[in-house]
Amino acid sequence: MNKKVDGKSVKKGLLPYLFIGIVILGIFYVFNYLNHTTNVFTYDEFMDNLNNGKITKMELVPRDRAQTFEITGKLADYGETEEFFVSLPKSEVIVNKITESVDKQKIKFVTESDPESGMFFTIITSVLPTLLLLGLAFFFLNRQLASNKSSMDFGKSKAKLSNEKNKVKFNDVAGLKEEKEEVRELIDFLKNPKKFQKLGARIPKGVLLMGPPGTGKTLLARAVAGEANVPFYFISGSDFVELFVGVGASRVRDMFQQAKRNAPCLIFIDEIDAVGRQRGTGLGGGHDEREQTLNQLLTEMDGFGENSGIIIIAATNRPDVLDPALLRPGRFDRQVTVSLPDIKGREEILEVHARNKTLGKDVTLHNLAKRTPGFSGADLENLLNEAALLAVRRDKNEITMHEVDEATDRVLMGPAKVSHKYSEKDRQLVAFHEAGHAVIGLKLENASDVQKVTIIPRGSAGGYNMMVPSEEKLCSTKTDLLQQVTGLLGGRVAEEVVFKEITTGAENDFSKATKIVRAMVTEYGMSDLGPLQLEQQEGAAFLGRDYNKTRNFSEMVAHEIDQEMRKIINKCYDDAKKIIKENKKLLDLIANTLLEYETLTKEQIDYLVEHGVMPEENKANLESMSLTSLRAMAKEKGIKNYSKMNKAEIIDEIDKLEK
């Protein structure tokens, strides 16, 4: 098979050999130089040897500049690496004496021309070193400038002009129906500004997109530019901030100058909280460079007039730390909250990301959307991508529900630790712990639906119970919160009821339950202390949003808060214990089935609760029944024409009906 040889590869392959050759030649030259012997004679020593006939070979080189002769040669008793050297003044008397002795002794005599007398040698010795030094200086200077190009354009804006060939449109942004309506008029203005100017309407100069990470803020901004078909400049808030004071402000000025030359256009500033934080909140007096950059941004937004054709869209997930001056009318005077998608939005997002994926017939996007509350658009895209990677890893031609389930678990909890082995006692503890959660979820009316239970370790958990709300609500009632706490305590209660022992496995459950109960008492007013908000999240901007809480109560009230929390927790614990004891058989059934199958889905759990066996076991039981008994069961279940069916057909109909 012929391969194309790259010239650069050949050069790189020859360089090591070339280097080795040069090193060998250098070593050889140095070795010869060290073994070479040169004896320096005076004039008298030279003439004595010449007159006595001891010189066998001689070479004369004139030096016109120095007005001297340089003579080298060999004596009769010299070896191959030995010679003599003498330097004589340029004199006719000396030349005549040497000539007479050479003719008399018949010595081999050679006269060379002066090597310094030629123009070429003059250029090499005088001009070439200068050119070489200048060339080296230019090379290193150019290299230094190339590696630090940004050092020569401190004040230039780092905003990049998008050159997307396939521009994002609103059709590519799933969900966000209300958010798209909020920014749609920006597109109308950029396309037809005269319609707004005619009625004296002022289009917002800035639109602030707020919301959790991964909800599609950047994608929405790109869709606005794509729909309007105008230049789209994008930059991160951190690109303004530099070590040197004044650089960020200069970049802001340059960015707006570029935008004015290309108006109408859009400027998108991602993570604006990096430069737009409240002024005067830094430790030790603030950050001069960031605050000057913010001041310049505020000034520039006031500087360009109304309906000038420049619209700024900024995104952040920390609106609580932004400077109030940014949010006043005339600057970012429209604020759009991009929230986590609801079930309909999640289904639309999944449809967009499933366009280039081959899904199996058993994958229903509606059911998947129902099982993923709290997922952002980025989470859903990652979920389908993980499912596709798993399908490729398993050499499948399509993505089945099995890969989707596994991908959901990987996104939520991490990869399964299949190789992790633990004792049978630990397996039983985990199985009954997770079964306790499942029983509470099944028996409480307002509790979350049990979607999946597993005792396969993932992350730091020995097992987990996936429970999602039966329906998505805008706000939760006191009963909802109490039943959530009861469900969280179900695992610990099951351990205590079955093993008369408790473990550390409920640590995360207690953490979640404590947060809910404390919020009920101190924030939601759902306790005997009355409708009072005693705590609220409020941290200094430079310390972080969740660093501290404002406490509006005395030490006596703090004691009452602790008592109320303990009372609610104990009440929920007692309720969980009552449910577990009343449904001990169901607890044993789910736990023992988990020990055998390790993972149970919602459909399997529902079937197990109704029939007491897994679907495969139920089919085996049906096959062991007589035809008369099967027909009686078919009649009871309302199956038509059961009397004309054989045993296998009746079993299939019953199995389909139960599934």
PDB file of C-alpha atoms in Angstrom, residues 29 54 74 83 102 153 158 164 172 201 221 235 244 330 347 351 379 398 412 416 429 449 456 463 576 579 604:
ATOM      1  CA  TYR A  29      38.113  18.305  14.279  1.00  0.00           C
ATOM      2  CA  LYS A  54      67.105  21.180   8.360  1.00  0.00           C
ATOM      3  CA  LYS A  74      58.489  21.142   8.536  1.00  0.00           C
ATOM      4  CA  GLU A  83      55.192  21.903  12.088  1.00  0.00           C
ATOM      5  CA  VAL A 102      66.060  28.265  -0.530  1.00  0.00           C
ATOM      6  CA  ASP A 153      -3.411  45.911  21.241  1.00  0.00           C
ATOM      7  CA  LYS A 158     -12.154  40.888  22.026  1.00  0.00           C
ATOM      8  CA  GLU A 164     -22.118  30.856  11.307  1.00  0.00           C
ATOM      9  CA  ASP A 172     -33.954  25.195  16.761  1.00  0.00           C
ATOM     10  CA  ALA A 201     -41.878  53.528  20.541  1.00  0.00           C
ATOM     11  CA  ALA A 221     -29.534  35.120  21.841  1.00  0.00           C
ATOM     12  CA  ILE A 235     -17.966  38.251  24.117  1.00  0.00           C
ATOM     13  CA  PHE A 244      -3.839  46.688  34.021  1.00  0.00           C
ATOM     14  CA  GLY A 330     -32.428  52.876  29.612  1.00  0.00           C
ATOM     15  CA  GLU A 347     -40.493  16.826  25.316  1.00  0.00           C
ATOM     16  CA  GLU A 351     -37.440  16.029  19.925  1.00  0.00           C
ATOM     17  CA  ASP A 379     -28.953  17.959  30.731  1.00  0.00           C
ATOM     18  CA  GLU A 398     -30.584   1.882  17.528  1.00  0.00           C
ATOM     19  CA  LEU A 412     -27.958  11.564  37.954  1.00  0.00           C
ATOM     20  CA  ALA A 416     -22.658   1.806  37.961  1.00  0.00           C
ATOM     21  CA  LEU A 429     -29.692  -3.585  54.265  1.00  0.00           C
ATOM     22  CA  ASP A 449     -44.240   8.355  42.031  1.00  0.00           C
ATOM     23  CA  ILE A 456     -26.582  -1.369  42.231  1.00  0.00           C
ATOM     24  CA  GLY A 463     -28.466   2.135  45.820  1.00  0.00           C
ATOM     25  CA  ALA A 576     -43.397   6.383  58.171  1.00  0.00           C
ATOM     26  CA  ILE A 579     -46.972   2.765  57.092  1.00  0.00           C
ATOM     27  CA  GLN A 604     -42.491  -3.889  37.227  1.00  0.00           C
TER      28      GLN A 604
END
